[in-house]
Coordinates of C-alpha atoms in Angstrom, one line a residue:
M1 CA -1.8 -1.3 24.1
L2 CA -2.1 2.5 24.6
R3 CA -1.3 3.5 21.0
K4 CA -4.3 1.5 19.8
Y5 CA -6.7 3.7 21.8
K6 CA -7.9 5.6 18.7
K7 CA -8.3 2.4 16.8
I8 CA -10.5 0.8 19.5
Q9 CA -12.7 3.9 19.5
Q10 CA -13.4 3.7 15.8
K11 CA -16.6 2.3 14.4
T12 CA -16.5 -1.2 13.0
C13 CA -16.3 0.1 9.4
Q14 CA -12.7 0.0 8.4
Y15 CA -12.8 1.4 4.9
D16 CA -11.3 4.8 5.4
K17 CA -7.8 3.6 6.3
K18 CA -4.9 5.7 5.1
I19 CA -3.4 4.4 1.9
V20 CA 0.4 4.9 2.2
N21 CA 2.0 6.6 -0.9
L22 CA 5.4 5.0 -1.0
D23 CA 6.8 7.6 -3.5
I24 CA 10.6 7.1 -3.9
R25 CA 10.6 4.5 -1.1
G26 CA 9.3 1.8 -3.3
K27 CA 6.0 1.7 -5.1
K28 CA 3.5 -1.1 -4.9
S29 CA 3.1 -3.0 -8.2
R30 CA 0.1 -2.1 -10.3
K31 CA -2.3 -4.9 -11.1
R32 CA -4.4 -5.3 -14.2
K33 CA -8.1 -4.6 -14.3
G34 CA -8.6 -8.3 -14.5
D35 CA -7.2 -8.6 -10.9
F36 CA -9.8 -6.0 -9.9
M37 CA -12.5 -8.1 -11.3
K38 CA -11.2 -11.1 -9.3
K39 CA -11.5 -8.9 -6.3
K40 CA -15.1 -8.3 -7.1
A41 CA -15.6 -12.1 -7.2
G42 CA -13.7 -12.4 -3.9
I43 CA -16.2 -10.0 -2.3
W44 CA -19.1 -12.2 -3.3
A45 CA -17.2 -15.2 -2.1
V46 CA -16.8 -13.6 1.3
A47 CA -20.5 -12.8 1.4
A48 CA -21.3 -16.3 0.4
A49 CA -19.2 -17.7 3.2
I50 CA -20.9 -15.5 5.8
M51 CA -24.3 -16.4 4.5
T52 CA -23.4 -20.1 4.5
I53 CA -22.4 -19.9 8.1
M54 CA -25.5 -18.0 9.0
S55 CA -27.8 -20.4 7.2
A56 CA -26.1 -23.4 8.6
T57 CA -26.2 -22.0 12.2
A58 CA -29.9 -21.2 11.7
A59 CA -30.5 -24.8 10.6
A60 CA -28.6 -26.2 13.5
A61 CA -31.1 -24.7 16.0
E62 CA -34.8 -24.1 15.7
K63 CA -35.4 -21.1 13.4
D64 CA -33.8 -18.1 15.2
P65 CA -33.4 -19.0 18.9
V66 CA -32.8 -16.6 21.7
L67 CA -29.2 -17.0 22.8
F68 CA -29.2 -14.9 25.9
T69 CA -31.4 -12.4 27.7
F70 CA -30.1 -9.2 29.2
N71 CA -32.3 -7.2 31.6
G72 CA -35.4 -8.7 30.0
K73 CA -34.2 -8.1 26.4
D74 CA -33.9 -11.1 24.2
V75 CA -30.9 -11.3 21.9
F76 CA -31.5 -13.7 18.9
Q77 CA -29.0 -15.8 17.1
S78 CA -29.2 -13.8 13.8
E79 CA -28.3 -10.6 15.6
L80 CA -25.4 -12.2 17.5
V81 CA -23.9 -13.7 14.3
Q82 CA -24.0 -10.4 12.5
R83 CA -22.6 -8.5 15.5
T84 CA -19.8 -11.1 16.0
A85 CA -18.7 -10.5 12.4
A86 CA -18.8 -6.7 12.9
Y87 CA -16.8 -6.9 16.2
A88 CA -14.2 -9.2 14.6
Q89 CA -13.9 -6.9 11.6
G90 CA -13.2 -4.0 14.0
G91 CA -10.6 -5.9 16.0
M92 CA -12.7 -6.0 19.2
I93 CA -12.8 -9.8 19.4
S94 CA -10.5 -12.7 18.1
S95 CA -12.6 -14.0 15.3
D96 CA -16.0 -13.9 13.5
T97 CA -17.1 -17.1 15.3
A98 CA -16.0 -16.1 18.8
Y99 CA -19.6 -15.9 19.9
R100 CA -19.0 -15.9 23.7
E101 CA -16.5 -13.1 23.3
A102 CA -19.0 -11.2 21.3
I103 CA -21.7 -11.7 24.0
E104 CA -19.3 -10.3 26.6
Y105 CA -18.3 -7.4 24.4
M106 CA -22.0 -6.7 23.5
I107 CA -23.1 -6.6 27.1
E108 CA -20.2 -4.4 28.4
N109 CA -20.1 -2.0 25.5
Q110 CA -23.7 -1.8 24.2
L111 CA -26.4 -3.3 26.4
V112 CA -25.2 -1.9 29.7
A113 CA -24.8 1.5 28.1
E114 CA -28.3 1.3 26.6
A115 CA -29.9 0.3 29.9
K116 CA -28.1 2.9 31.9
A117 CA -28.8 5.6 29.4
A118 CA -32.5 4.7 29.4
E119 CA -32.6 4.9 33.2
L120 CA -31.1 8.4 33.0
G121 CA -33.3 9.6 30.2
L122 CA -30.3 10.1 27.9
D123 CA -31.9 8.1 25.0
Q124 CA -34.6 10.7 24.4
Y125 CA -34.4 12.8 21.2
T126 CA -36.7 15.3 19.6
D127 CA -38.1 14.5 16.1
E128 CA -35.7 17.2 14.7
E129 CA -32.7 15.6 16.5
L130 CA -33.6 12.1 15.2
E131 CA -34.0 13.4 11.7
A132 CA -30.6 15.0 11.8
L133 CA -29.0 11.9 13.2
R134 CA -30.5 9.7 10.5
K135 CA -29.3 12.1 7.8
E136 CA -25.8 12.0 9.2
A137 CA -25.9 8.2 9.3
D138 CA -27.2 8.0 5.7
E139 CA -24.4 10.3 4.5
Y140 CA -21.8 8.3 6.3
Y141 CA -23.1 5.1 4.9
E142 CA -22.9 6.4 1.3
Q143 CA -19.5 7.9 1.9
Q144 CA -18.2 4.5 3.1
L145 CA -19.5 2.8 0.0
D146 CA -17.7 5.4 -2.2
A147 CA -14.5 5.1 -0.1
L148 CA -14.5 1.3 -0.4
V149 CA -14.9 1.4 -4.2
T150 CA -12.0 3.9 -4.3
Y151 CA -9.9 1.8 -1.9
Y152 CA -10.2 -1.4 -3.9
A153 CA -9.5 0.4 -7.2
E154 CA -6.3 2.0 -5.8
Q155 CA -5.1 -1.1 -4.1
N156 CA -5.5 -3.1 -7.4
G157 CA -4.2 -0.4 -9.7
A158 CA -7.5 -0.4 -11.6
E159 CA -8.6 2.5 -13.7
L160 CA -12.4 2.2 -13.6
S161 CA -14.9 4.0 -15.7
D162 CA -17.8 5.7 -14.0
E163 CA -20.0 2.8 -15.2
D164 CA -17.6 0.3 -13.6
K165 CA -17.6 2.2 -10.3
A166 CA -21.4 2.4 -10.2
E167 CA -21.7 -1.3 -10.9
F168 CA -19.2 -2.3 -8.3
R169 CA -20.8 0.1 -5.8
E170 CA -24.2 -1.6 -6.3
E171 CA -22.6 -5.0 -5.8
L172 CA -20.9 -3.9 -2.6
K173 CA -24.2 -2.4 -1.3
T174 CA -25.9 -5.8 -2.0
V175 CA -23.2 -7.6 -0.1
W176 CA -23.6 -5.3 2.8
E177 CA -27.3 -5.8 2.8
E178 CA -26.9 -9.5 2.7
I179 CA -24.9 -9.5 5.9
G180 CA -27.1 -7.1 7.6
T181 CA -25.3 -3.8 7.1
T182 CA -28.2 -1.7 5.8
K183 CA -29.0 2.0 6.0
E184 CA -31.5 1.2 8.8
S185 CA -28.8 -0.6 10.8
A186 CA -26.4 2.3 10.2
E187 CA -29.0 4.7 11.5
K188 CA -29.6 2.6 14.7
T189 CA -25.8 2.3 15.3
H190 CA -25.3 6.1 14.9
I191 CA -28.1 6.9 17.3
F192 CA -26.8 4.4 19.8
N193 CA -23.3 5.9 19.5
K194 CA -24.7 9.4 20.2
T195 CA -26.6 8.1 23.2
R196 CA -23.5 6.3 24.4
D197 CA -21.5 9.5 24.0
R198 CA -24.1 11.3 26.2
L199 CA -23.7 8.6 28.8
L200 CA -19.9 8.7 28.8
E201 CA -20.0 12.5 29.3
T202 CA -21.8 11.9 32.6
M203 CA -19.1 9.5 33.8
E204 CA -16.6 11.8 35.4
V205 CA -13.2 10.4 36.1
E206 CA -10.0 11.9 37.5
N207 CA -6.5 11.2 36.2
T208 CA -3.5 12.1 38.3
E209 CA -0.1 13.1 37.0
E210 CA 1.4 10.1 38.8
E211 CA -0.9 7.8 36.8
I212 CA -0.1 9.6 33.5
Q213 CA 3.7 9.3 34.2
Q214 CA 3.4 5.7 35.1
V215 CA 1.6 4.8 31.9
F216 CA 4.2 6.9 30.0
E217 CA 7.1 5.0 31.5
E218 CA 5.5 1.6 31.1
Q219 CA 4.9 2.2 27.4
I220 CA 8.4 3.5 26.9
E221 CA 9.8 0.3 28.4
K222 CA 7.5 -1.8 26.2
D223 CA 8.7 0.1 23.1
R224 CA 12.4 -0.2 24.2
I225 CA 12.1 -4.0 24.4
Q226 CA 10.3 -4.2 21.1
F227 CA 12.3 -1.7 19.0
E228 CA 15.7 -1.0 20.5
D229 CA 17.4 -3.7 18.4
N230 CA 14.9 -4.0 15.6
V231 CA 15.0 -1.1 13.1
K232 CA 12.8 -2.9 10.6
M233 CA 10.0 -3.4 13.2
Y234 CA 10.3 0.2 14.3
E235 CA 10.0 1.4 10.7
Y236 CA 7.0 -0.9 10.1
F237 CA 5.0 0.5 13.0
T238 CA 6.0 4.2 12.6
Y239 CA 5.9 4.3 8.7
Y240 CA 3.4 1.8 7.6
Q241 CA 1.1 1.6 10.6
N242 CA 1.5 5.3 11.6
Y243 CA 1.9 4.5 15.3
D244 CA 3.4 6.9 17.8
V245 CA 6.4 4.9 19.1
W246 CA 8.0 6.4 22.2
Y247 CA 11.5 4.9 21.9
T248 CA 13.8 5.5 19.0
P249 CA 16.6 3.0 18.1
E250 CA 20.1 4.4 17.8
G251 CA 21.5 5.4 14.4
F252 CA 18.6 7.3 12.6
R253 CA 19.3 10.6 10.8
K254 CA 17.2 13.0 8.9
V255 CA 18.0 13.3 5.2
Q256 CA 16.5 15.7 2.7
Q257 CA 16.6 15.0 -1.0
I258 CA 16.2 16.5 -4.5
L259 CA 14.8 14.0 -7.0
L260 CA 15.4 14.5 -10.7
K261 CA 13.5 12.3 -13.0
V262 CA 14.7 10.9 -16.4
D263 CA 13.0 9.2 -19.3
E264 CA 11.3 6.0 -18.4
E265 CA 13.5 4.1 -21.0
L266 CA 16.6 5.0 -19.0
T267 CA 15.2 3.9 -15.6
D268 CA 13.9 0.7 -17.2
A269 CA 17.3 0.0 -18.6
Y270 CA 18.8 0.6 -15.2
K271 CA 16.4 -1.7 -13.5
K272 CA 17.1 -4.5 -16.0
A273 CA 20.9 -4.0 -15.6
V274 CA 20.6 -4.2 -11.8
D275 CA 18.5 -7.3 -12.0
S276 CA 20.8 -9.0 -14.5
E277 CA 24.0 -7.6 -12.8
E278 CA 25.3 -6.6 -16.2
G279 CA 25.9 -3.1 -17.6
V280 CA 24.9 -1.4 -14.4
E281 CA 27.6 1.3 -14.7
E282 CA 26.7 2.1 -18.3
A283 CA 23.0 2.4 -17.4
R284 CA 24.0 4.6 -14.4
E285 CA 26.1 6.9 -16.5
A286 CA 23.3 7.3 -19.1
I287 CA 20.9 8.5 -16.4
L288 CA 23.5 11.0 -15.0
E289 CA 24.3 12.3 -18.5
A290 CA 20.6 12.9 -19.2
R291 CA 20.4 15.5 -16.3
Q292 CA 24.0 16.5 -15.9
D293 CA 23.5 20.2 -16.6
T294 CA 20.8 20.4 -13.9
V295 CA 22.9 18.4 -11.4
D296 CA 25.9 20.8 -12.0
E297 CA 23.6 23.8 -11.5
I298 CA 22.3 22.5 -8.2
Y299 CA 25.8 21.8 -6.8
K300 CA 27.0 25.2 -8.0
K301 CA 24.2 27.0 -6.2
F302 CA 24.7 25.0 -3.0
E303 CA 28.4 25.8 -3.0
D304 CA 27.6 29.4 -3.5
G305 CA 25.6 29.4 -0.3
A306 CA 22.0 28.5 -1.3
E307 CA 20.0 26.6 1.3
F308 CA 19.3 23.0 0.4
K309 CA 15.7 23.5 1.4
S310 CA 15.2 26.3 -1.2
L311 CA 17.0 24.1 -3.8
M312 CA 14.5 21.3 -3.0
E313 CA 11.6 23.6 -3.6
E314 CA 13.1 24.9 -6.9
Y315 CA 14.3 21.6 -8.4
S316 CA 12.9 18.5 -6.8
E317 CA 10.5 16.4 -8.9
D318 CA 9.6 14.0 -6.0
P319 CA 5.8 13.4 -6.3
G320 CA 5.7 12.9 -2.5
L321 CA 7.3 16.2 -1.7
D322 CA 5.3 18.3 0.8
A323 CA 5.9 20.9 3.4
D324 CA 6.8 18.4 6.1
M325 CA 9.3 16.7 3.8
V326 CA 10.9 20.0 2.9
E327 CA 11.3 21.0 6.5
N328 CA 12.1 17.6 8.2
G329 CA 13.3 15.3 5.4
Y330 CA 13.2 11.5 5.7
L331 CA 14.2 9.3 8.7
V332 CA 16.9 6.9 7.4
H333 CA 18.9 4.2 9.1
Q334 CA 21.7 2.0 7.7
E335 CA 19.4 -1.0 8.2
S336 CA 16.3 0.7 6.8
A337 CA 13.9 -1.5 4.9
V338 CA 11.6 1.2 3.6
W339 CA 14.1 2.9 1.3
G340 CA 15.8 1.8 -1.9
A341 CA 19.2 0.3 -1.4
E342 CA 20.9 3.1 -3.3
F343 CA 19.1 5.8 -1.3
A344 CA 20.1 4.2 2.1
A345 CA 23.7 3.7 0.9
G346 CA 23.9 7.3 -0.3
A347 CA 22.6 8.6 3.0
F348 CA 25.5 6.9 4.8
S349 CA 28.2 7.3 2.2
D350 CA 31.6 8.7 2.8
K351 CA 30.4 12.1 1.6
M352 CA 27.7 12.2 4.3
Q353 CA 29.9 12.2 7.5
S354 CA 28.6 15.4 9.2
V355 CA 25.5 17.4 9.4
G356 CA 25.4 19.8 6.5
D357 CA 27.1 17.4 4.0
V358 CA 25.7 16.7 0.5
S359 CA 26.1 13.3 -1.2
D360 CA 27.3 12.6 -4.7
P361 CA 24.4 12.1 -7.1
V362 CA 22.6 8.8 -6.3
V363 CA 21.2 6.9 -9.2
S364 CA 18.3 4.6 -8.6
K365 CA 15.2 3.3 -10.5
Y366 CA 13.5 6.6 -9.6
G367 CA 16.1 8.8 -11.3
I368 CA 18.8 11.0 -9.7
Q369 CA 18.8 11.8 -6.0
I370 CA 20.9 14.4 -4.3
L371 CA 20.9 14.0 -0.5
Y372 CA 21.5 16.4 2.3
Y373 CA 22.5 15.4 5.9
L374 CA 20.0 17.5 7.9
S375 CA 20.4 16.2 11.4
D376 CA 20.9 13.2 13.7
V377 CA 17.8 11.8 15.5
P378 CA 18.2 11.4 19.2
S379 CA 17.9 7.8 20.3
G380 CA 16.2 6.5 23.4
P381 CA 12.9 7.6 25.0
V382 CA 11.0 10.5 23.6
E383 CA 10.2 13.4 25.9
M384 CA 6.7 13.9 27.3
S385 CA 4.8 16.3 25.1
D386 CA 1.3 17.9 25.2
P387 CA 0.0 15.5 22.5
I388 CA 1.4 12.5 24.4
H389 CA 0.0 13.7 27.7
E390 CA -3.4 14.2 26.1
S391 CA -3.4 10.8 24.5
I392 CA -2.6 9.1 27.9
E393 CA -5.3 11.1 29.6
K394 CA -7.8 9.9 27.0
Y395 CA -6.6 6.3 27.4
L396 CA -6.9 6.4 31.2
T397 CA -10.4 8.0 30.9
S398 CA -11.5 5.3 28.5
Q399 CA -10.2 2.5 30.7
K400 CA -11.8 3.9 33.8
R401 CA -15.2 4.4 32.0
A402 CA -14.9 0.8 30.7
D403 CA -14.4 -0.4 34.2
M404 CA -17.5 1.5 35.3
L405 CA -19.5 -0.1 32.6
K406 CA -18.3 -3.5 33.8
D407 CA -19.3 -2.7 37.3
W408 CA -22.7 -1.6 36.1
A409 CA -23.2 -4.9 34.3
E410 CA -23.4 -6.6 37.7
E411 CA -26.6 -4.7 38.3
Y412 CA -28.5 -6.4 35.5
E413 CA -29.7 -10.0 35.2
V414 CA -28.3 -12.1 32.3
T415 CA -29.5 -15.6 31.4
Y416 CA -27.9 -17.8 28.7
N417 CA -29.5 -20.4 26.5
E418 CA -26.5 -22.9 26.7
E419 CA -28.1 -25.5 24.5
A420 CA -28.6 -23.0 21.6
L421 CA -25.1 -21.5 22.2
K422 CA -23.6 -25.0 22.0
A423 CA -25.5 -25.8 18.8
L424 CA -24.3 -22.6 17.2
E425 CA -20.7 -23.3 18.1
E426 CA -20.9 -26.8 16.8
A427 CA -22.5 -25.7 13.5
V428 CA -19.6 -23.4 12.6
P429 CA -17.0 -26.0 11.7
E430 CA -19.5 -27.7 9.4
A431 CA -20.4 -24.5 7.7
T432 CA -16.7 -23.5 7.3
A433 CA -15.9 -26.9 5.8
E434 CA -18.8 -26.6 3.4
T435 CA -17.6 -23.1 2.3
Q436 CA -14.0 -24.4 1.7
H437 CA -15.3 -27.4 -0.3
H438 CA -17.2 -25.1 -2.7

């Protein structure tokens, strides 16, 4: 799929993923520190599972057998097991035991590139260049450790002391080393990536406007089929996955908002009333009363001609408010799943019939929301833009270079140790069963 181009190009380390801040659109529940400690135990369990499979597969064959040979270079079982896990983590193959898929991927994306780069002298570096590359790799390795500690802490709502972070970081580093992800391996990977980039730059390809337009139209049709009648799926891919979808379902509008917060006791009472379906109106009135003077002031200024955008900047207490939200608002649909029910209802209430309308105060568990109907969102295919054109060009270039690498693979001799490969594949179910038993 075209929109996954950038994801495919990423290194196998997946720890710098964007963590979506849901703001008024529904916050993730916070977990206690004990849950974070369980996560630490879970990391060790994953490492143990991998090591169990690795040890079992090693025992199934003699020591560390050669599984295949490419252009005279032997590839051993230990290396393939580690690379299979890395490829699976990066989404390049179907699973961490899909060894034959991993071999094919390794040949086409690494070994061919290494061989061809060596033939062209593209793998030669000065001592100064190598030192700089190793330094970059070491810095990235340390950054990824830090990012992973932060990621797990934020995902589990844990407030960790510096001592806890340092301890957990060391544990993660140990796990990485156990499964073969060391500083040395990171350095080798970084140098290879640099060499591969050099090779790719020599692989000139040409993309025609007809090809670009064809890809554009094909992707639009795929998006239309997937999203035209499925608003929730559209929101999932655009909001949570941050994909560029090139077909917009009918019925979206842009809505700006001013959020006024109230005491937590009032919002807690409102949530309890909604859950129990008792005393909702009383809880709602209590929230409105708490900020009535501010609400009246906002409506008065708007009626006197103030721009809603300027009122947002002056009054809104939305923690997620940024320049883009001030300018463009939120994309809302009557069937939206990413917004609170009160917010979506307010965005399509009787007071919000035309662009420029303002809603009555909306009360929700976040406080008071005053909504502004900014604009309708055109439905159907998006128009070709410079960023889309560029992304298609990159996609086509990547595909054509991948095809060239596949063609080059035919130039090199590959032999397989079928007996060892079969023993490796047969050892996996036993290792998996043993891990599940423990």
